[in-house]
C-alpha cells in the first residue's frame, strides 16, 4: 500500500502524487496498557476516520479526516450546500523532508510527526484517571513495528509518558466537593513513568462502497447514521444504515454457496488453550443462521500462532482476545469498525476480560471469583471504546449467574467429586457468551424481550432446550436456568441460536435484488408480531439503576411469566442460604466462602425485586407499525400489578423474608487480605 523506510529510531513514509486525495480508513488502537483505570492493552477504540493525504504547499503534507456523515457529495445544488456547511478536520500536519523522487515523484514525510503527537490524548486519560500531569515524552518513545502490505500500513509504537512532579493530596485535608483528589497508579514500579503501546492503522477502503441497507425499528441492528440532504421528500435527512459485513455468494445462482470472502475471526494467541474450543463453538453457532439464507461457512475461525506475523489490533484481522487488568470494568464486548459511507463492517475485535476464565481455576465449591463490577462503560476522549450505542454487560452478568449457580449446585452436593461436570457447565457458559458477543460484531443489538417466548415447562425439558434453547435469542441476558429441588432440569444455558437470531440475520444479510430490496425487507420486518420474534432493546430495558417501564423487557429473566420466574429465583436463593446455615467446616478450614455466597444471594434478590417492581404502574411498549393487530402502548393489567406487589410483600418486606440464625451471621467474616487490598487500592 505504501513504501516506508526505517533507520535506527527514525521512520519515513513515501507518498506519491497518485496517493494524494485517495480516501482510506484510519484508526488507532491501544496494544499495551498499565492494567488499571481503563488503560488496558488490546483495546479497540472507536476513532475510525476516512482520511486523505493533502499536499498544501511544497513543504507541508496534511492528513485530513473527511466529513462522511453529511451528503451528498459533488456539484449538485445539495452537494454544494453540504460542502459549504460542513467542515473536514485536520488530524496531522507534517513537513515534507525530501525533494520529489525522480521517477515516482514521491516525497517523504517523517512518521514521528504523526505517531508521537498523543493523537489518542492518552495524557488526558491519565489526567482524568489520576489527576496527574503526564505528558508524552517523544524523545524516549519509539516505533516498534512498521509493516506495509498490499492493503494496509501498520505503525506500532511504544510511547513514553512521564511527569516530573507527582501531585499529592494534602494530608488531613478533605478534597473540595466534587473535585477528585490526586492518586497514583498502583501497577508501576515508578508512578512517574509509564509506557503505552499504540497501533496506527491505515487501510484501503473498498473500491466501491457496499450497497447500504436501511434499518427497521422492529429489528435490532446497530446502525450508521448518514445525513443526506438530496431527497426533500423525506421527513428528516437522517438515514440509518444497518451495520453488516459484506457477504456475496461465490455462485450467485446456487441455493447455498460459500461466500467470496468469509467473515474470519482469529483467536489471538493470548487465549489459553482450554478456552479455545468453547470460544470457537459459540462463534460458529451463527453459521446456522447464514446457511438458512444461502451462505455456507459464512464464518470461519482461525487460530493465531506464535509464528503469525501480525497483531490482531490491526484493521485486517477480526479477532477474539483476552484482556487482563486489576479493575477491568467489562467482562467482554464486541466493538467493530465500520465504513461511515455504507455501514459495512470492516473489522471487529471481541475483548474478553480474564475474569471470565478465572472461574475455571478456583475451587468451585469453596472460593468462587468475586463478581466483576456492573459498570461497563469504558471512557475515552473519543466517542467511547466501541461503536455500540448501548453498553454490553453480558459477560459480567454471565459470571455472576455462573457463580451463583455453582454456589447453589455445590450447596446441594450435586458437584461433589465431579470436576468434569463443572468444566462442562462452564464451557457451555463460555460458548453462550461468545455467541452473544459475536452477534454484536455481526451488527446485532441486544434483545431483552426474547427471554419471554417459552414457558417454564418448555425450558425444563432438556429435549426442548437442546434444540430450541431457553429463549428467543442469544442477544438477551438470559438467566441461568436453575430448577427447584425435585424439578426437571433443562440445559442451564443456550445451546444454539434462537428464532429471533435467524430473523435478524436474514434482514441484514439475505441477498436481495436492488430493484425489489425494500419490498422484500418490508415483508421480512412485517413478521415482527410473531411471538417467537419478540424484540426490544436497551432503551426500554433501562440503563444503570434506572429500569425501563415495560416489565416484559428485562435483563436476567426467563419464560413468558417473569413473575413466576422471580418467585422461583427467590426460592432457590433461600434454599442455598438454608443449606449454608447448616454447613460445617473442618478445623482450620476457611469459612470466608459463606459471606461471598450470602452476598451473591442478596445480589439475586436485588435484581429480582427491581424487575418485579416494574409491574407496578408498568406499561407495555411495542415497536409495531400499523396493521400488526396490537396497540403499541398498553398499561399492565391490574391483576398482574397486584400479583407483583404481593410477591414483593412476601419475599422482600415480610418479617421473615431475611431469616438468618445469629450463629450463622456470626460466621460471615470478611477476608482480611481482600479488605486490606481494597484499602490500599485507594
XYZ file of C-alpha atoms in Angstrom:
682
model
C 0.000 0.000 0.000
C 2.901 2.344 0.855
C 6.667 2.346 0.727
C 8.094 3.001 4.184
C 11.662 3.285 5.432
C 13.351 2.760 8.793
C 16.812 3.629 10.001
C 17.758 3.406 13.668
C 14.923 5.090 15.578
C 13.534 7.046 12.588
C 10.848 6.113 10.062
C 9.607 7.788 6.893
C 6.659 7.296 4.577
C 6.801 7.851 0.812
C 3.691 9.469 -0.662
C 3.337 9.513 -4.438
C 1.163 12.035 -6.318
C -1.443 9.375 -7.157
C -1.874 8.673 -3.426
C -2.907 12.247 -2.681
C -6.649 12.779 -2.114
C -7.195 8.992 -2.182
C -9.585 8.069 0.682
C -8.566 5.354 3.133
C -9.623 4.259 6.615
C -7.540 5.347 9.596
C -7.769 4.035 13.150
C -5.588 3.902 16.271
C -5.856 1.163 18.918
C -4.135 0.639 22.259
C -1.984 -2.513 22.256
C -0.267 -2.153 25.650
C -1.509 -0.518 28.822
C -0.846 -0.322 32.549
C -3.522 -2.771 33.713
C -5.913 -0.418 35.514
C -8.199 2.627 35.196
C -9.364 1.821 31.652
C -5.795 1.755 30.320
C -5.502 -1.853 29.147
C -3.716 -3.498 26.261
C -5.609 -4.962 23.289
C -8.363 -2.332 23.236
C -10.138 -1.295 20.051
C -11.017 2.402 20.009
C -13.942 3.893 18.114
C -11.974 6.602 16.307
C -12.068 5.433 12.707
C -11.923 8.159 10.090
C -11.926 8.321 6.308
C -8.746 10.269 5.580
C -6.739 11.636 2.654
C -3.216 12.935 2.224
C -3.326 16.546 1.077
C -0.243 18.461 -0.063
C -0.927 22.130 0.573
C 2.449 23.534 -0.470
C 5.912 22.217 -1.443
C 6.916 21.803 2.211
C 3.766 20.629 4.041
C 1.657 17.461 3.967
C -1.667 17.183 5.788
C -3.694 14.145 6.870
C -7.307 15.310 6.661
C -10.365 13.475 8.036
C -13.219 13.761 5.547
C -16.670 14.533 6.880
C -18.502 11.420 5.670
C -21.634 11.947 7.769
C -23.196 14.584 5.526
C -24.133 14.230 1.876
C -24.488 14.254 -0.989
C -21.027 14.991 -2.311
C -20.364 16.567 -5.687
C -21.520 19.587 -7.659
C -25.286 19.233 -7.384
C -27.029 22.135 -5.603
C -27.371 19.981 -2.453
C -23.743 18.877 -2.746
C -22.554 22.471 -2.977
C -24.579 23.362 0.131
C -23.142 20.414 2.080
C -19.565 21.259 1.055
C -20.036 24.840 2.261
C -21.798 23.974 5.505
C -19.886 21.015 6.984
C -16.145 21.051 7.567
C -13.490 18.356 7.363
C -10.913 18.069 10.174
C -7.125 18.315 10.139
C -5.569 15.398 12.034
C -1.862 15.943 11.320
C 0.302 18.462 9.523
C 3.871 17.285 8.889
C 6.817 18.698 6.956
C 7.950 17.156 3.710
C 11.581 16.158 4.316
C 12.757 15.313 0.790
C 12.659 16.506 -2.756
C 10.462 14.528 -5.171
C 11.934 11.218 -6.297
C 12.813 11.446 -9.985
C 10.747 8.545 -11.327
C 7.705 8.333 -8.993
C 7.699 11.973 -7.842
C 7.063 10.594 -4.328
C 8.094 12.687 -1.325
C 8.993 11.601 2.205
C 7.358 12.593 5.477
C 8.760 11.860 8.933
C 6.313 9.481 10.694
C 7.296 10.746 14.136
C 5.203 13.820 13.338
C 2.157 11.535 13.377
C 2.793 8.776 15.877
C 4.424 10.893 18.621
C 1.731 13.554 18.897
C -0.562 11.924 21.515
C -3.351 11.573 18.943
C -5.479 9.457 21.303
C -4.964 12.050 24.048
C -3.760 9.382 26.441
C -2.312 12.177 28.582
C -5.880 13.392 29.120
C -6.988 9.848 30.002
C -4.189 9.642 32.570
C -5.106 13.031 33.985
C -8.736 12.032 34.311
C -7.796 8.714 35.935
C -5.207 10.014 38.418
C -5.331 13.847 38.370
C -1.640 13.802 37.439
C 0.066 15.889 34.758
C 1.530 13.188 32.495
C 2.862 14.273 29.103
C 4.104 12.354 26.070
C 7.906 12.089 26.095
C 8.707 11.735 22.380
C 12.463 11.528 22.977
C 12.042 8.219 24.858
C 9.300 6.832 22.613
C 9.914 4.543 19.673
C 8.366 2.909 16.641
C 8.449 -0.842 17.296
C 6.852 -2.182 14.105
C 6.483 -0.812 10.603
C 4.559 -3.128 8.301
C 3.126 -2.392 4.864
C 1.064 -4.934 2.917
C -0.995 -4.656 -0.227
C -3.975 -3.167 1.616
C -2.757 -1.732 4.921
C 0.018 0.106 6.719
C 0.587 -0.593 10.420
C 2.832 1.508 12.638
C 3.181 0.193 16.192
C 4.698 2.408 18.852
C 5.932 2.258 22.419
C 5.090 5.682 23.775
C 6.608 7.006 26.996
C 4.502 9.192 29.288
C 6.030 10.870 32.307
C 5.582 13.571 34.886
C 8.472 15.237 36.713
C 6.323 16.018 39.726
C 3.548 13.972 41.299
C 0.577 15.812 42.754
C -0.293 14.741 46.290
C -3.449 15.145 48.346
C -2.973 17.473 51.314
C -2.636 15.313 54.437
C -5.600 15.620 56.736
C -7.454 17.889 54.308
C -10.632 16.666 52.621
C -10.904 17.180 48.897
C -13.103 20.007 47.709
C -16.682 18.891 46.978
C -16.884 17.391 43.501
C -13.117 17.601 42.942
C -11.330 14.213 42.835
C -8.136 14.016 44.853
C -4.944 13.061 43.000
C -3.963 9.399 43.160
C -1.138 7.214 41.884
C -1.026 4.243 39.518
C -0.641 1.089 41.584
C 0.796 -1.195 38.896
C 4.001 0.684 38.059
C 7.490 0.285 39.524
C 7.764 4.094 39.498
C 4.498 6.069 39.142
C 6.300 8.940 37.414
C 6.915 6.895 34.255
C 4.914 4.519 32.061
C 4.767 3.116 28.537
C 1.662 2.698 26.395
C 1.525 0.814 23.106
C -0.450 2.059 20.107
C -1.206 0.638 16.678
C -1.698 3.248 13.940
C -3.611 1.625 11.106
C -4.111 2.864 7.546
C -6.196 0.524 5.391
C -7.573 0.629 1.883
C -11.279 1.266 1.616
C -13.415 -0.976 -0.585
C -13.104 0.146 -4.206
C -16.860 0.636 -4.258
C -18.891 1.314 -1.109
C -21.152 -1.579 -0.191
C -24.785 -1.015 -1.097
C -26.322 0.262 2.162
C -29.407 -1.349 3.675
C -31.927 0.759 5.572
C -32.606 -0.304 9.156
C -36.062 -1.075 10.543
C -37.134 -0.142 14.083
C -38.769 -3.553 14.590
C -35.451 -5.449 14.386
C -32.353 -4.695 16.438
C -29.306 -3.747 14.395
C -26.545 -1.279 15.093
C -26.714 1.493 12.527
C -24.553 4.039 10.777
C -26.250 7.434 10.593
C -25.902 9.474 7.418
C -27.446 12.909 6.820
C -28.497 13.024 3.155
C -29.900 16.373 2.013
C -30.592 15.309 -1.574
C -34.124 13.973 -1.046
C -36.546 16.696 0.079
C -39.455 14.264 0.276
C -38.040 12.746 3.478
C -39.334 13.975 6.838
C -35.746 14.093 8.078
C -32.440 13.901 6.175
C -31.135 11.243 8.565
C -30.772 7.756 7.067
C -29.913 4.742 9.225
C -27.900 2.010 7.530
C -27.635 -1.475 9.023
C -24.090 -2.287 10.160
C -23.153 -5.561 8.436
C -20.281 -7.386 6.793
C -20.108 -7.599 3.008
C -21.189 -11.144 2.068
C -21.549 -12.177 -1.560
C -22.054 -15.686 -2.912
C -19.301 -17.285 -4.959
C -22.058 -18.809 -7.071
C -24.963 -16.324 -7.250
C -27.218 -18.934 -8.866
C -26.740 -21.603 -6.194
C -29.288 -22.039 -3.419
C -26.390 -22.475 -0.974
C -22.925 -21.158 -1.742
C -19.794 -20.269 0.162
C -19.128 -16.516 0.211
C -16.483 -14.881 -1.934
C -14.884 -13.667 1.295
C -15.971 -15.301 4.577
C -16.035 -13.472 7.897
C -12.842 -14.683 9.566
C -12.358 -14.496 13.334
C -8.821 -15.046 14.583
C -8.359 -16.433 18.077
C -5.498 -14.395 19.493
C -2.513 -16.374 20.711
C -3.081 -14.875 24.186
C -6.207 -17.045 24.715
C -5.379 -20.000 26.996
C -5.619 -23.337 25.211
C -8.522 -24.805 27.158
C -10.853 -21.889 26.387
C -10.382 -22.029 22.634
C -12.829 -24.869 21.898
C -15.907 -23.355 23.609
C -14.972 -19.962 22.158
C -14.910 -21.461 18.663
C -18.147 -23.329 19.281
C -20.056 -20.181 20.234
C -18.721 -18.259 17.239
C -19.735 -20.966 14.768
C -23.321 -21.162 16.032
C -24.016 -18.222 13.741
C -23.264 -20.289 10.647
C -26.649 -21.968 11.112
C -28.395 -18.622 10.542
C -26.294 -17.806 7.493
C -26.831 -21.233 5.960
C -30.568 -20.723 6.229
C -30.271 -17.707 3.890
C -27.940 -19.414 1.438
C -24.386 -18.955 2.774
C -22.307 -21.996 3.662
C -19.379 -21.451 6.051
C -20.024 -17.719 6.189
C -17.926 -17.546 9.377
C -14.503 -19.161 9.724
C -12.406 -19.394 12.896
C -8.615 -19.464 12.702
C -6.012 -19.749 15.445
C -3.181 -17.233 15.523
C 0.134 -18.942 16.237
C 3.365 -17.562 17.619
C 4.751 -17.585 14.065
C 1.976 -15.422 12.566
C 3.465 -12.037 11.759
C 0.530 -9.761 12.532
C -1.141 -8.152 15.508
C -4.885 -8.582 15.967
C -5.058 -4.848 16.741
C -4.695 -4.064 13.036
C -7.628 -3.365 10.720
C -7.464 -6.583 8.718
C -7.881 -9.253 11.395
C -11.173 -9.607 13.219
C -10.326 -11.334 16.470
C -11.128 -12.643 19.915
C -8.547 -11.763 22.561
C -8.094 -11.757 26.313
C -7.802 -8.583 28.438
C -6.007 -8.618 31.800
C -6.202 -5.841 34.376
C -6.769 -5.122 38.044
C -10.107 -3.397 37.528
C -11.391 -4.230 34.050
C -14.923 -2.753 34.114
C -16.352 -5.101 31.490
C -16.499 -8.868 31.168
C -16.483 -8.948 27.380
C -17.543 -6.756 24.493
C -17.624 -6.823 20.725
C -16.699 -3.461 19.181
C -16.396 -3.019 15.439
C -15.103 -0.593 12.807
C -17.486 0.418 10.019
C -17.311 2.272 6.734
C -19.212 5.510 7.509
C -20.423 5.705 3.899
C -22.384 2.450 3.966
C -22.383 0.714 7.351
C -20.084 -2.036 6.068
C -18.238 -3.664 8.982
C -14.526 -3.658 8.195
C -13.083 -5.038 11.430
C -14.236 -6.335 14.799
C -12.440 -7.409 17.965
C -14.093 -9.286 20.808
C -12.303 -8.397 24.032
C -12.787 -10.825 26.929
C -11.745 -9.988 30.466
C -9.535 -12.630 32.035
C -12.019 -12.634 34.945
C -14.345 -14.780 32.822
C -11.758 -17.564 32.791
C -10.646 -17.335 36.428
C -13.810 -19.124 37.432
C -12.277 -22.284 35.960
C -9.158 -22.334 38.098
C -10.667 -21.645 41.518
C -12.232 -24.224 43.797
C -15.842 -24.044 42.721
C -17.299 -25.295 45.981
C -15.240 -23.054 48.230
C -13.956 -19.870 46.687
C -15.634 -18.679 43.512
C -14.330 -15.451 41.980
C -15.796 -12.201 43.151
C -18.303 -10.983 40.559
C -16.882 -8.190 38.453
C -18.368 -4.702 38.559
C -21.616 -3.878 36.823
C -20.312 -0.688 35.194
C -19.157 -1.476 31.663
C -18.840 1.977 30.132
C -15.159 2.429 29.363
C -14.383 6.101 28.999
C -12.150 7.660 26.400
C -11.699 11.086 24.939
C -13.338 9.839 21.743
C -16.881 8.509 21.417
C -16.044 5.513 23.578
C -14.039 2.371 23.058
C -16.719 0.746 20.966
C -19.197 1.863 18.382
C -22.270 0.415 20.052
C -24.977 2.833 21.030
C -25.577 0.652 24.095
C -23.165 -0.850 26.580
C -22.878 -4.598 26.999
C -22.672 -6.107 30.491
C -23.396 -9.636 29.329
C -20.097 -11.158 30.397
C -20.178 -9.877 33.971
C -23.837 -10.882 34.105
C -22.824 -14.350 32.907
C -20.017 -14.559 35.504
C -22.410 -13.621 38.288
C -25.014 -16.113 37.113
C -22.462 -18.939 36.865
C -21.032 -18.065 40.267
C -24.483 -18.139 41.874
C -25.447 -21.309 40.013
C -22.315 -23.120 41.156
C -22.897 -21.905 44.707
C -26.376 -23.420 44.601
C -25.369 -26.713 42.972
C -22.415 -27.072 45.349
C -24.657 -26.406 48.342
C -26.967 -29.153 47.077
C -23.992 -31.523 46.833
C -24.551 -32.025 43.115
C -20.961 -31.145 42.216
C -19.157 -33.214 44.840
C -16.222 -35.054 43.249
C -17.404 -34.060 39.759
C -14.899 -31.516 38.407
C -15.623 -32.651 34.863
C -19.256 -31.580 35.274
C -18.144 -28.139 36.412
C -15.828 -27.834 33.409
C -18.622 -28.837 31.017
C -21.078 -26.400 32.580
C -18.603 -23.547 32.403
C -17.741 -24.381 28.794
C -21.450 -24.049 27.989
C -21.420 -20.618 29.600
C -18.378 -19.553 27.561
C -19.991 -20.694 24.287
C -23.189 -18.805 25.163
C -21.163 -15.683 25.982
C -19.155 -15.835 22.757
C -22.283 -16.234 20.643
C -23.671 -13.079 22.253
C -20.541 -11.011 21.616
C -20.169 -12.307 18.053
C -23.771 -11.251 17.487
C -22.697 -7.702 18.321
C -19.818 -7.897 15.849
C -22.272 -9.067 13.180
C -24.304 -5.905 13.794
C -26.986 -7.132 16.231
C -28.163 -5.179 19.248
C -29.478 -6.648 22.500
C -32.912 -8.240 22.524
C -34.276 -8.117 26.062
C -37.773 -9.342 25.169
C -36.531 -12.626 23.691
C -36.488 -14.413 27.054
C -40.300 -14.326 27.240
C -41.194 -16.663 24.368
C -41.122 -20.057 26.140
C -42.966 -21.489 29.143
C -41.456 -22.822 32.357
C -42.426 -26.331 31.277
C -40.593 -25.958 27.970
C -37.311 -24.757 29.468
C -37.430 -27.616 31.987
C -37.468 -30.103 29.106
C -33.895 -30.916 28.047
C -35.056 -32.066 24.588
C -36.646 -28.660 24.037
C -33.681 -26.682 25.376
C -31.234 -28.726 23.301
C -32.948 -27.962 20.008
C -34.801 -24.679 20.625
C -32.960 -23.109 23.533
C -34.116 -21.279 26.636
C -35.007 -18.068 24.857
C -35.672 -16.440 21.526
C -32.153 -15.046 21.231
C -28.569 -15.267 22.427
C -28.659 -11.459 22.354
C -30.704 -11.386 25.572
C -29.162 -11.620 29.042
C -30.838 -14.947 29.630
C -30.733 -16.027 33.257
C -29.152 -19.357 34.111
C -31.885 -21.986 34.036
C -31.922 -23.248 37.636
C -34.720 -25.589 38.698
C -36.059 -26.124 42.178
C -35.051 -29.272 44.010
C -37.054 -32.165 42.580
C -37.998 -30.361 39.357
C -36.904 -31.447 35.899
C -33.751 -29.644 34.782
C -33.276 -28.428 31.222
C -29.986 -27.058 29.966
C -28.503 -24.271 32.039
C -27.536 -22.105 29.034
C -28.420 -21.589 25.403
C -27.299 -24.454 23.166
C -27.510 -22.529 19.904
C -29.262 -19.599 18.284
C -32.876 -18.639 18.930
C -35.555 -17.900 16.312
C -35.043 -14.142 16.601
C -31.351 -14.513 15.724
C -32.206 -16.201 12.412
C -34.679 -13.419 11.611
C -32.250 -10.583 12.410
C -29.523 -12.173 10.279
C -31.966 -12.658 7.418
C -32.915 -8.968 7.394
C -29.299 -7.792 7.406
C -27.645 -10.371 5.167
C -30.075 -12.029 2.752
C -29.052 -11.218 -0.826
C -31.899 -9.315 -2.488
C -32.255 -7.722 -5.935
C -31.775 -3.952 -5.682
C -34.993 -3.316 -7.589
C -37.152 -5.180 -5.062
C -34.971 -4.950 -1.954
C -37.147 -2.527 0.023
C -40.294 -4.531 -0.727
C -38.649 -7.785 0.370
C -37.226 -6.185 3.510
C -40.677 -4.876 4.410
C -42.038 -8.440 4.166
C -39.286 -9.727 6.467
C -39.838 -6.961 9.028
C -43.621 -7.437 8.927
C -43.173 -10.726 10.820
C -42.394 -8.712 13.965
C -45.708 -9.598 15.621
C -44.890 -13.326 15.604
C -44.455 -14.350 19.275
C -41.142 -16.145 18.645
C -39.624 -12.962 17.181
C -40.351 -10.690 20.151
C -37.844 -7.824 20.285
C -36.911 -4.775 22.312
C -33.612 -3.407 23.481
C -31.692 -1.242 25.946
C -33.824 1.873 25.730
C -36.879 0.068 27.120
C -34.952 -2.231 29.451
C -33.385 0.795 31.143
C -29.850 1.903 31.880
C -27.851 1.707 35.103
C -30.058 1.997 38.187
C -32.989 3.323 36.148
C -35.192 0.450 34.997
C -37.466 0.775 31.991
C -41.258 0.923 32.202
C -42.014 -2.324 30.349
C -41.822 -5.383 32.652
C -41.535 -7.641 29.597
C -38.187 -6.121 28.545
C -35.580 -7.227 31.059
C -32.081 -8.414 31.670
C -31.896 -11.536 33.878
C -35.227 -13.276 33.415
C -36.732 -16.306 31.654
C -40.139 -17.522 30.429
C -43.344 -15.792 29.411
C -44.280 -15.474 33.081
C -41.412 -13.436 34.559
C -43.141 -13.095 37.941
C -43.208 -16.870 38.320
C -39.513 -16.945 37.405
C -38.715 -14.309 40.059
C -40.636 -16.338 42.628
C -38.593 -19.423 41.732
C -35.317 -17.487 41.963
C -36.314 -16.154 45.408
C -36.916 -19.763 46.419
C -33.552 -21.074 45.230
C -31.741 -18.209 46.984
C -33.409 -19.111 50.264
C -32.679 -22.778 49.655
C -28.986 -22.002 49.217
C -28.929 -19.838 52.362
C -30.611 -22.561 54.381
C -28.089 -25.133 53.236
C -25.229 -22.754 54.045
C -26.519 -22.231 57.572
C -26.229 -25.956 58.153
C -22.770 -26.309 56.606
C -19.976 -27.472 58.901
C -16.272 -26.877 58.326
C -13.272 -28.936 59.347
C -10.884 -27.415 61.902
C -8.578 -24.920 60.186
C -10.788 -24.640 57.091
C -11.648 -21.145 55.845
C -15.262 -20.025 56.298
C -14.988 -16.940 54.101
C -16.999 -18.522 51.271
C -20.112 -18.163 53.455
C -20.041 -14.383 53.187
C -19.425 -14.440 49.445
C -22.298 -16.842 48.867
C -24.653 -14.808 51.030
C -23.697 -11.659 49.132
C -24.424 -13.384 45.821
C -27.829 -14.317 47.132
C -28.514 -10.691 48.046
C -27.417 -9.647 44.554
C -30.025 -12.020 43.128
C -32.730 -10.641 45.434
C -31.885 -7.104 44.338
C -32.225 -7.963 40.650
C -35.478 -9.885 41.061
C -37.020 -7.210 43.307
C -36.240 -4.390 40.875
C -37.664 -6.324 37.949
C -40.837 -7.274 39.818
C -41.356 -3.630 40.814
C -41.566 -2.669 37.126
C -45.038 -4.219 37.003
C -46.499 -1.672 39.415
C -47.545 1.228 37.180
C -45.873 -0.505 34.253
C -46.553 -0.086 30.560
C -46.164 -2.468 27.627
C -44.254 -0.689 24.844
C -44.135 -2.341 21.409
C -42.310 -1.316 18.214
C -45.211 -2.332 15.974
C -46.367 -0.455 12.921
C -49.968 -0.149 11.748
C -51.652 -3.414 10.854
C -49.953 -5.623 13.444
C -53.171 -6.070 15.430
C -51.523 -4.817 18.630
C -51.531 -1.423 20.326
C -48.001 -0.072 20.846
C -48.796 1.297 24.330
C -50.837 -0.696 26.868
C -50.990 -0.440 30.670
C -50.065 -3.623 32.530
C -53.178 -5.459 33.700
C -54.194 -4.551 37.252
C -54.192 -8.239 38.216
C -50.509 -8.530 37.227
C -49.635 -5.368 39.124
C -51.291 -6.758 42.269
C -49.521 -10.072 41.767
C -46.144 -8.323 41.592
C -46.873 -6.251 44.692
C -47.878 -9.383 46.583
C -44.640 -11.096 45.541
C -42.572 -8.176 46.846
C -44.554 -8.027 50.085
C -43.963 -11.725 50.723
C -40.381 -12.083 49.557
C -38.859 -8.736 50.495
C -40.942 -6.814 53.006
C -42.268 -9.535 55.299
C -40.834 -10.056 58.783
C -39.414 -13.461 57.867
C -38.066 -12.593 54.414
C -34.440 -12.467 55.621
C -34.267 -15.082 58.349
C -30.722 -15.951 59.451
C -29.716 -17.526 62.733
C -27.413 -15.441 64.957
C -24.887 -18.288 64.894
C -24.745 -18.152 61.092
C -24.415 -14.373 60.936
C -21.514 -14.551 63.395
C -19.590 -16.669 60.851
C -19.914 -14.183 57.959
C -16.373 -12.871 58.267
C -14.577 -10.683 55.745
C -11.425 -11.950 54.050
C -8.709 -9.843 55.744
C -6.428 -9.896 52.697
C -9.242 -8.729 50.405
C -10.138 -5.960 52.848
C -6.526 -4.807 53.029
C -6.185 -4.829 49.239
C -9.318 -2.690 48.935
C -7.955 -0.129 51.414
C -4.543 0.124 49.790
C -6.023 0.298 46.305
C -7.423 3.700 47.244
